[in-house]
Amino acid sequence: MRAASESPVVERLDDGEKEKKKKRRSNRRSKQTSASSASCNSGNEIHGMSSECSGNSRTPTHAAALSNDHSLKQQEIKICSPDEHGLSRASNVSFTSMPPVHFNERQMDPLDLQNIQPNGGGVCSKSCSEPVGLSATYKNKDLVPSGQTGTCVQRNYYSPHWSMEAVEKALEVKGDVFKSLFRVNAHNRLEAYCKIDGVPTDVLISGIPAQNRAVDGDTVAVKIDPLALWTKMKGSNGAGNVTAPVEDSNLLTEDNEVEGNISVQIGKVDADSEFANYSNCLGRAKEDVNHDTTSYGSNPYPEKKGLNNNYASPVSTSPLDLLEPVTHDGHDAASDNLNISSYSAQGEVINAVENMCLLVNSFPSKRPTGRVVAIVERSPRRECIIGHLNVKSAFSFRDMCRKDAKKNKKMGSGCEYIQLMPTDPKFPKMTLLVRDLPNSIKKRLQSGDATLEMDLVAARIGNWSQESPCPQAHILHIFGRGGEIQPQLDAILFENAVCVSEFSPEALSCLPYVSWEVPQKEFQNRMDLRNLCALTIDPSTASDLDDALSIEKLSNGNFRVGIHIADVSYFVLPNTTIDNEAQSRSTSVYVVQRKLSMLPPSFSENIGSLNPGVDRLAVSMLLDINLDGDVLDRWIGRTVIKSSCKLSYEHAQDIIDGVFDVECLNTIGDHYPKVHGHFGWPDVITSVKNLYEISRVLKNKRFNDGALRLESPKLVILFDEDGIPYDSMLSERKESNFLVEEFMLLANRTAAEVICRAYPDAALLRRHPEPNLRKLRELEAFCNKHGLELDTSSSGRLHWSLEKIREKLKGDPTLCDILISYATRPMQLAQYFSSGDLKDKQNDWAHYALAVSAYTHFTSPLRRYPDIIVHRMLLAVVEAEEMYLEHKKTLQVNKGEEVQERCFTGMNFGKEAAESVEGKKVLSASALKHGVPSTELLVDVAAYCNARKLASRNVKDACDKLYMWVLLKKKEVLLSEARILGLGPRFMSIYVQRLAIERRIYYDEIPGLNAEWLDVTSTLVLSMCTDKRAFRRGSPGKWRAFEEVVFLSCPSRDGINECDAVKMGDTDLSSRSDSSGTEIDPAVFPLTLRLLATVPVALHAVGGDDGPLDIGVRLFMSSYLR
């Protein structure tokens, strides 16, 4: 009776609540028109809001409390709709749940539309004073560009960009505005970083509004926030941080770390191939930027102005004003009222970079923050974004438009659009107008072909206005199914602008026919070295042979080493069609099992290649070297050679190891190459052994002089006869590789020395800047904490301390590989540059890893365009020297004075000769004859070659990852052991040695899995739980099922684990062994984990037809409970 009597009361209460809700909704709608402008204007630069609504629910969500006494007030989120049965209901738009924004735990969705408060699309806030990161997630309506639905007054999402004139004035003032490259965190698109030259710490650009429509790779103008608004650096003490100070920590707290998660990882910076044979880049494919993920949430946005306020006229800030206090509402007390004229009245201008360095060094626990005020130069990546079409969103929005069109005749099919989801997480979602789509896509959309979203497409970023939360794009190309190899390869090449077309007839006509022979004239003009036992040592699959080596023992006990490089510049003349084609391609691109040559294969594999048994043109260096590795004398010039033998690295290694020796000549098989000319195998074997001995001396001398080597195993994919990957292995370089490398390094150094002396204003060199000092210090602190001494004071000391660590960690090769790999992370990217561009900064010419003052690329002209330019420069110096000596001999023939031989190319440079009137004259004339670029042109050539070299590397990394993905797709599941690199309450970072990759495993908010983080001991305890949580903070797109995190093995009665009945190729997973034969046993719950512990994992292929390619990883566990 009691229950029955209560029922009407409950119904009456429900009816009453419904009436109250209707009144509240009516009041909100009545206030909307009058308050929309004020409310949304105050929320235009939102960084930290989270809306959480579902369906017609209007439950308010609140921004998380921020550290440093800065917090956001709880804010009610309202849905703007024209009437009770408005757009939201008619279009069946539902708002998905989003978690509260926990800045210290990084619970923000990194997708751009899910992190911007749309002021004109349906969600507005009452009070958006200056939060730091917005998170509003939509299902359908998030795709609607502002102003297209007609439901709210159109407002701005972003600040206006400054004019270029204003940017230039701000840069000239040397205040708080800098020009920098904009890089986005691949793990969290809300965070981007700008590297300012000369400043040791990158500037954090946190939040989509602060990034102000910049995309990864743009050159931007960034305005630095006042010091009081800088965020805390990783590893510094602060509330909500689980990390300890670096000096007290048992781990490294650096890039790739999400705040609240401790990690030993350091953000990737590419190092150059001339000093290291890197660990496989696949593990860092998604970490092309410094993934510092320090939350901007601990500080308000620097300037609390609505986006509708005009920022087109910038305010200049004195460097000293960065130290000014911040007012209670977030305004910089001084900077907003300062202008350029008032700044100039302060007297002498303080150098901005020096001031930034002073602040950064004075406050090491602070991370500089800022915001983008202008895009100075747009990234070429904007021209080609690869992604998948979101067809489902197009279908739902099409229905919405049709219903809404009944009430708004001005709208129609023209408002229809579709969304592009980029495969690269660093780029934002994009919208594509349906009316602008290719006809083939339109037809498939009209027919309801849902398989359209399986196709890979390329698009170009178009207009991105202040009023639009995401950019518009235009389709450029359709590749095909994302789960197939060829469309993926085509997309990789297209994305990196790699030329795949055939060479034009005009370009081919610039080169001689295959039947070409060395003209008789060249024998007269060149030194004939066909009497030397020259040989090539290359990979077994090499077809374009750039270099050959020879060695003679002199009567005085020294050796004369010949380094012979193909004379490509003889055939590729300046400003010809083939020269322009080679410059455009800039480098050969190596795709797995395929090469896209910089020069036509008919040339690079025949006439231009130093093939054995035929006369070939070369540029040679003859170096007299003693047993201590000192070069006593040298000769450089054009030659004719005839290679006697084509050896592979394996052949040379057999000779070095003594497997193949003179005594084994009678047992030579068909797998050994033929020896040509009047030489025999004894000559070849003796040459290889002598070259090896000299290379060892050169190598030791180089490291004693301060060079650095960072060597890690490289992943090699094995293919069957049909070109399908079937397995992988880790490969390390052997002594035969180092043999060739030492002589190539010596030749490159020699060429750099000659050209930069003769042409100090127009030499094409290659520099390697010093590494990031802060990251080196953090690596050093981590090693010291674990009993490993690491000295980072110089490249040489770093090398020898790493060698000691190698010796100490012989019993733990995995940890050794990890440390060596991480030692490459602080390294900066080596770059080509014009010496004239850094004429007054010769200290910046140096190559850090090689520990030399000048370096260049000379030894690979068949596959690198900079080498061709260096050949022209070197030969111009050689010819100028000949002209100068002939002139001097003519003048002094009757004086009896001795003329210095090789005054430009010899060991002793004739500076007086080069600076004399006659010397300058012949150097200038020779440079003009050989087509040496001017200083201004050389700057552009160097920059272009840097970009193409990086693109080539990106292609190689992406192709390696693709074939690894194909391999795992075929195997379905691959078991392996992994080491824990980072550990925290939300996820762990692991290193899988078998594939030489790094991955993350997220375990927070997983139904059936309980994660207990012990902060004091930095320990994680994972256990299974039978109760599933009814509420989770993550959005549905981020929720993970138990099976996505754990690969569960259920023990059977006979003791054999049946791993979900999945096969690994033809091998049952119950065998549980990796490629080395080590048995992989599953772990059991509860699982206790600590940093650097070993954990079993199961790897599998992710994506393809349904998204970006990736390598998924799960914990390999055993339990009876499921």
PDB file of C-alpha atoms in Angstrom, residues 630-755:
ATOM      1  CA  ASP A 630      97.335  11.032 -40.494  1.00  0.00           C
ATOM      2  CA  VAL A 631      96.882  12.299 -44.061  1.00  0.00           C
ATOM      3  CA  LEU A 632     100.335  13.461 -45.135  1.00  0.00           C
ATOM      4  CA  ASP A 633      99.628  14.470 -48.713  1.00  0.00           C
ATOM      5  CA  ARG A 634      96.784  14.473 -51.220  1.00  0.00           C
ATOM      6  CA  TRP A 635      95.934  14.920 -54.859  1.00  0.00           C
ATOM      7  CA  ILE A 636      92.427  15.716 -56.186  1.00  0.00           C
ATOM      8  CA  GLY A 637      91.353  15.647 -59.808  1.00  0.00           C
ATOM      9  CA  ARG A 638      89.502  14.037 -62.653  1.00  0.00           C
ATOM     10  CA  THR A 639      90.488  10.464 -63.553  1.00  0.00           C
ATOM     11  CA  VAL A 640      89.647   7.396 -65.591  1.00  0.00           C
ATOM     12  CA  ILE A 641      89.344   4.149 -63.630  1.00  0.00           C
ATOM     13  CA  LYS A 642      88.339   0.532 -64.257  1.00  0.00           C
ATOM     14  CA  SER A 643      86.857  -1.286 -61.290  1.00  0.00           C
ATOM     15  CA  SER A 644      88.221  -4.812 -60.957  1.00  0.00           C
ATOM     16  CA  CYS A 645      85.497  -6.294 -58.756  1.00  0.00           C
ATOM     17  CA  LYS A 646      82.003  -5.607 -57.403  1.00  0.00           C
ATOM     18  CA  LEU A 647      81.874  -6.825 -53.812  1.00  0.00           C
ATOM     19  CA  SER A 648      78.899  -6.886 -51.497  1.00  0.00           C
ATOM     20  CA  TYR A 649      79.209  -6.114 -47.803  1.00  0.00           C
ATOM     21  CA  GLU A 650      78.861  -9.832 -47.146  1.00  0.00           C
ATOM     22  CA  HIS A 651      81.752 -10.652 -49.468  1.00  0.00           C
ATOM     23  CA  ALA A 652      83.978  -8.053 -47.834  1.00  0.00           C
ATOM     24  CA  GLN A 653      83.017  -9.283 -44.384  1.00  0.00           C
ATOM     25  CA  ASP A 654      83.984 -12.859 -45.320  1.00  0.00           C
ATOM     26  CA  ILE A 655      87.425 -11.570 -46.334  1.00  0.00           C
ATOM     27  CA  ILE A 656      87.776  -9.558 -43.111  1.00  0.00           C
ATOM     28  CA  ASP A 657      86.732 -12.557 -40.985  1.00  0.00           C
ATOM     29  CA  GLY A 658      89.075 -14.871 -42.875  1.00  0.00           C
ATOM     30  CA  VAL A 659      86.205 -17.039 -44.103  1.00  0.00           C
ATOM     31  CA  PHE A 660      87.336 -16.350 -47.643  1.00  0.00           C
ATOM     32  CA  ASP A 661      91.101 -16.232 -48.103  1.00  0.00           C
ATOM     33  CA  VAL A 662      93.768 -16.997 -50.673  1.00  0.00           C
ATOM     34  CA  GLU A 663      93.833 -20.601 -49.538  1.00  0.00           C
ATOM     35  CA  CYS A 664      90.123 -20.941 -50.408  1.00  0.00           C
ATOM     36  CA  LEU A 665      90.508 -19.832 -54.024  1.00  0.00           C
ATOM     37  CA  ASN A 666      89.936 -23.316 -55.367  1.00  0.00           C
ATOM     38  CA  THR A 667      86.562 -23.537 -53.618  1.00  0.00           C
ATOM     39  CA  ILE A 668      85.091 -20.299 -54.930  1.00  0.00           C
ATOM     40  CA  GLY A 669      81.431 -20.756 -55.717  1.00  0.00           C
ATOM     41  CA  ASP A 670      79.139 -18.995 -58.118  1.00  0.00           C
ATOM     42  CA  HIS A 671      77.982 -16.649 -55.371  1.00  0.00           C
ATOM     43  CA  TYR A 672      81.312 -14.795 -55.471  1.00  0.00           C
ATOM     44  CA  PRO A 673      81.773 -12.110 -58.158  1.00  0.00           C
ATOM     45  CA  LYS A 674      84.183 -12.170 -61.050  1.00  0.00           C
ATOM     46  CA  VAL A 675      87.507 -10.345 -60.920  1.00  0.00           C
ATOM     47  CA  HIS A 676      88.222  -8.312 -64.064  1.00  0.00           C
ATOM     48  CA  GLY A 677      91.392  -7.174 -65.812  1.00  0.00           C
ATOM     49  CA  HIS A 678      94.897  -8.336 -64.968  1.00  0.00           C
ATOM     50  CA  PHE A 679      94.062  -8.582 -61.254  1.00  0.00           C
ATOM     51  CA  GLY A 680      93.109 -11.739 -59.385  1.00  0.00           C
ATOM     52  CA  TRP A 681      91.496 -12.688 -56.086  1.00  0.00           C
ATOM     53  CA  PRO A 682      94.794 -12.379 -54.156  1.00  0.00           C
ATOM     54  CA  ASP A 683      94.928  -8.708 -55.182  1.00  0.00           C
ATOM     55  CA  VAL A 684      91.319  -8.151 -54.128  1.00  0.00           C
ATOM     56  CA  ILE A 685      91.767  -9.943 -50.798  1.00  0.00           C
ATOM     57  CA  THR A 686      94.943  -8.011 -50.002  1.00  0.00           C
ATOM     58  CA  SER A 687      93.286  -4.706 -50.883  1.00  0.00           C
ATOM     59  CA  VAL A 688      90.265  -5.399 -48.669  1.00  0.00           C
ATOM     60  CA  LYS A 689      92.442  -6.383 -45.705  1.00  0.00           C
ATOM     61  CA  ASN A 690      94.668  -3.328 -46.072  1.00  0.00           C
ATOM     62  CA  LEU A 691      91.685  -1.034 -46.447  1.00  0.00           C
ATOM     63  CA  TYR A 692      90.156  -2.570 -43.335  1.00  0.00           C
ATOM     64  CA  GLU A 693      93.281  -1.998 -41.266  1.00  0.00           C
ATOM     65  CA  ILE A 694      93.537   1.637 -42.332  1.00  0.00           C
ATOM     66  CA  SER A 695      89.807   2.171 -41.713  1.00  0.00           C
ATOM     67  CA  ARG A 696      90.197   0.892 -38.157  1.00  0.00           C
ATOM     68  CA  VAL A 697      92.978   3.395 -37.537  1.00  0.00           C
ATOM     69  CA  LEU A 698      90.893   6.215 -39.019  1.00  0.00           C
ATOM     70  CA  LYS A 699      87.885   5.193 -36.945  1.00  0.00           C
ATOM     71  CA  ASN A 700      89.812   5.150 -33.672  1.00  0.00           C
ATOM     72  CA  LYS A 701      91.432   8.465 -34.496  1.00  0.00           C
ATOM     73  CA  ARG A 702      88.060  10.006 -35.306  1.00  0.00           C
ATOM     74  CA  PHE A 703      86.549   8.964 -31.984  1.00  0.00           C
ATOM     75  CA  ASN A 704      89.641  10.054 -30.098  1.00  0.00           C
ATOM     76  CA  ASP A 705      89.203  13.450 -31.739  1.00  0.00           C
ATOM     77  CA  GLY A 706      85.673  13.731 -30.305  1.00  0.00           C
ATOM     78  CA  ALA A 707      83.298  12.073 -32.767  1.00  0.00           C
ATOM     79  CA  LEU A 708      80.080  10.418 -31.618  1.00  0.00           C
ATOM     80  CA  ARG A 709      78.528   7.138 -32.751  1.00  0.00           C
ATOM     81  CA  LEU A 710      74.966   6.181 -31.864  1.00  0.00           C
ATOM     82  CA  GLU A 711      74.469   2.654 -33.116  1.00  0.00           C
ATOM     83  CA  SER A 712      71.317   0.575 -32.662  1.00  0.00           C
ATOM     84  CA  PRO A 713      69.883  -2.477 -34.398  1.00  0.00           C
ATOM     85  CA  LYS A 714      67.833  -1.875 -37.515  1.00  0.00           C
ATOM     86  CA  LEU A 715      64.630  -3.714 -38.330  1.00  0.00           C
ATOM     87  CA  VAL A 716      64.725  -5.602 -41.621  1.00  0.00           C
ATOM     88  CA  ILE A 717      61.540  -6.946 -43.225  1.00  0.00           C
ATOM     89  CA  LEU A 718      61.946 -10.264 -45.040  1.00  0.00           C
ATOM     90  CA  PHE A 719      59.991 -10.816 -48.258  1.00  0.00           C
ATOM     91  CA  ASP A 720      59.040 -13.923 -50.191  1.00  0.00           C
ATOM     92  CA  GLU A 721      59.360 -14.325 -53.966  1.00  0.00           C
ATOM     93  CA  ASP A 722      56.055 -12.524 -54.504  1.00  0.00           C
ATOM     94  CA  GLY A 723      57.159  -9.485 -52.547  1.00  0.00           C
ATOM     95  CA  ILE A 724      54.964 -10.274 -49.528  1.00  0.00           C
ATOM     96  CA  PRO A 725      56.538  -9.831 -46.081  1.00  0.00           C
ATOM     97  CA  TYR A 726      56.691 -13.021 -44.053  1.00  0.00           C
ATOM     98  CA  ASP A 727      59.027 -12.185 -41.166  1.00  0.00           C
ATOM     99  CA  SER A 728      61.331  -9.587 -39.664  1.00  0.00           C
ATOM    100  CA  MET A 729      64.724  -9.514 -38.039  1.00  0.00           C
ATOM    101  CA  LEU A 730      67.024  -7.063 -36.310  1.00  0.00           C
ATOM    102  CA  SER A 731      70.230  -6.380 -38.189  1.00  0.00           C
ATOM    103  CA  GLU A 732      73.391  -4.636 -37.054  1.00  0.00           C
ATOM    104  CA  ARG A 733      76.086  -3.148 -39.245  1.00  0.00           C
ATOM    105  CA  LYS A 734      79.302  -5.086 -39.633  1.00  0.00           C
ATOM    106  CA  GLU A 735      82.949  -4.119 -40.021  1.00  0.00           C
ATOM    107  CA  SER A 736      82.644  -4.051 -43.807  1.00  0.00           C
ATOM    108  CA  ASN A 737      80.038  -1.289 -43.478  1.00  0.00           C
ATOM    109  CA  PHE A 738      82.351   0.767 -41.294  1.00  0.00           C
ATOM    110  CA  LEU A 739      85.240   0.172 -43.697  1.00  0.00           C
ATOM    111  CA  VAL A 740      83.449   2.009 -46.492  1.00  0.00           C
ATOM    112  CA  GLU A 741      81.972   4.604 -44.143  1.00  0.00           C
ATOM    113  CA  GLU A 742      85.354   5.751 -42.835  1.00  0.00           C
ATOM    114  CA  PHE A 743      86.725   6.525 -46.282  1.00  0.00           C
ATOM    115  CA  MET A 744      83.521   8.250 -47.367  1.00  0.00           C
ATOM    116  CA  LEU A 745      83.621  10.453 -44.260  1.00  0.00           C
ATOM    117  CA  LEU A 746      87.254  11.281 -44.972  1.00  0.00           C
ATOM    118  CA  ALA A 747      86.460  12.227 -48.573  1.00  0.00           C
ATOM    119  CA  ASN A 748      83.537  14.419 -47.527  1.00  0.00           C
ATOM    120  CA  ARG A 749      85.636  16.216 -44.942  1.00  0.00           C
ATOM    121  CA  THR A 750      88.406  16.780 -47.498  1.00  0.00           C
ATOM    122  CA  ALA A 751      85.984  18.191 -50.072  1.00  0.00           C
ATOM    123  CA  ALA A 752      84.471  20.528 -47.481  1.00  0.00           C
ATOM    124  CA  GLU A 753      87.900  21.801 -46.468  1.00  0.00           C
ATOM    125  CA  VAL A 754      88.855  22.576 -50.070  1.00  0.00           C
ATOM    126  CA  ILE A 755      85.669  24.327 -51.222  1.00  0.00           C
TER     127      ILE A 755
END
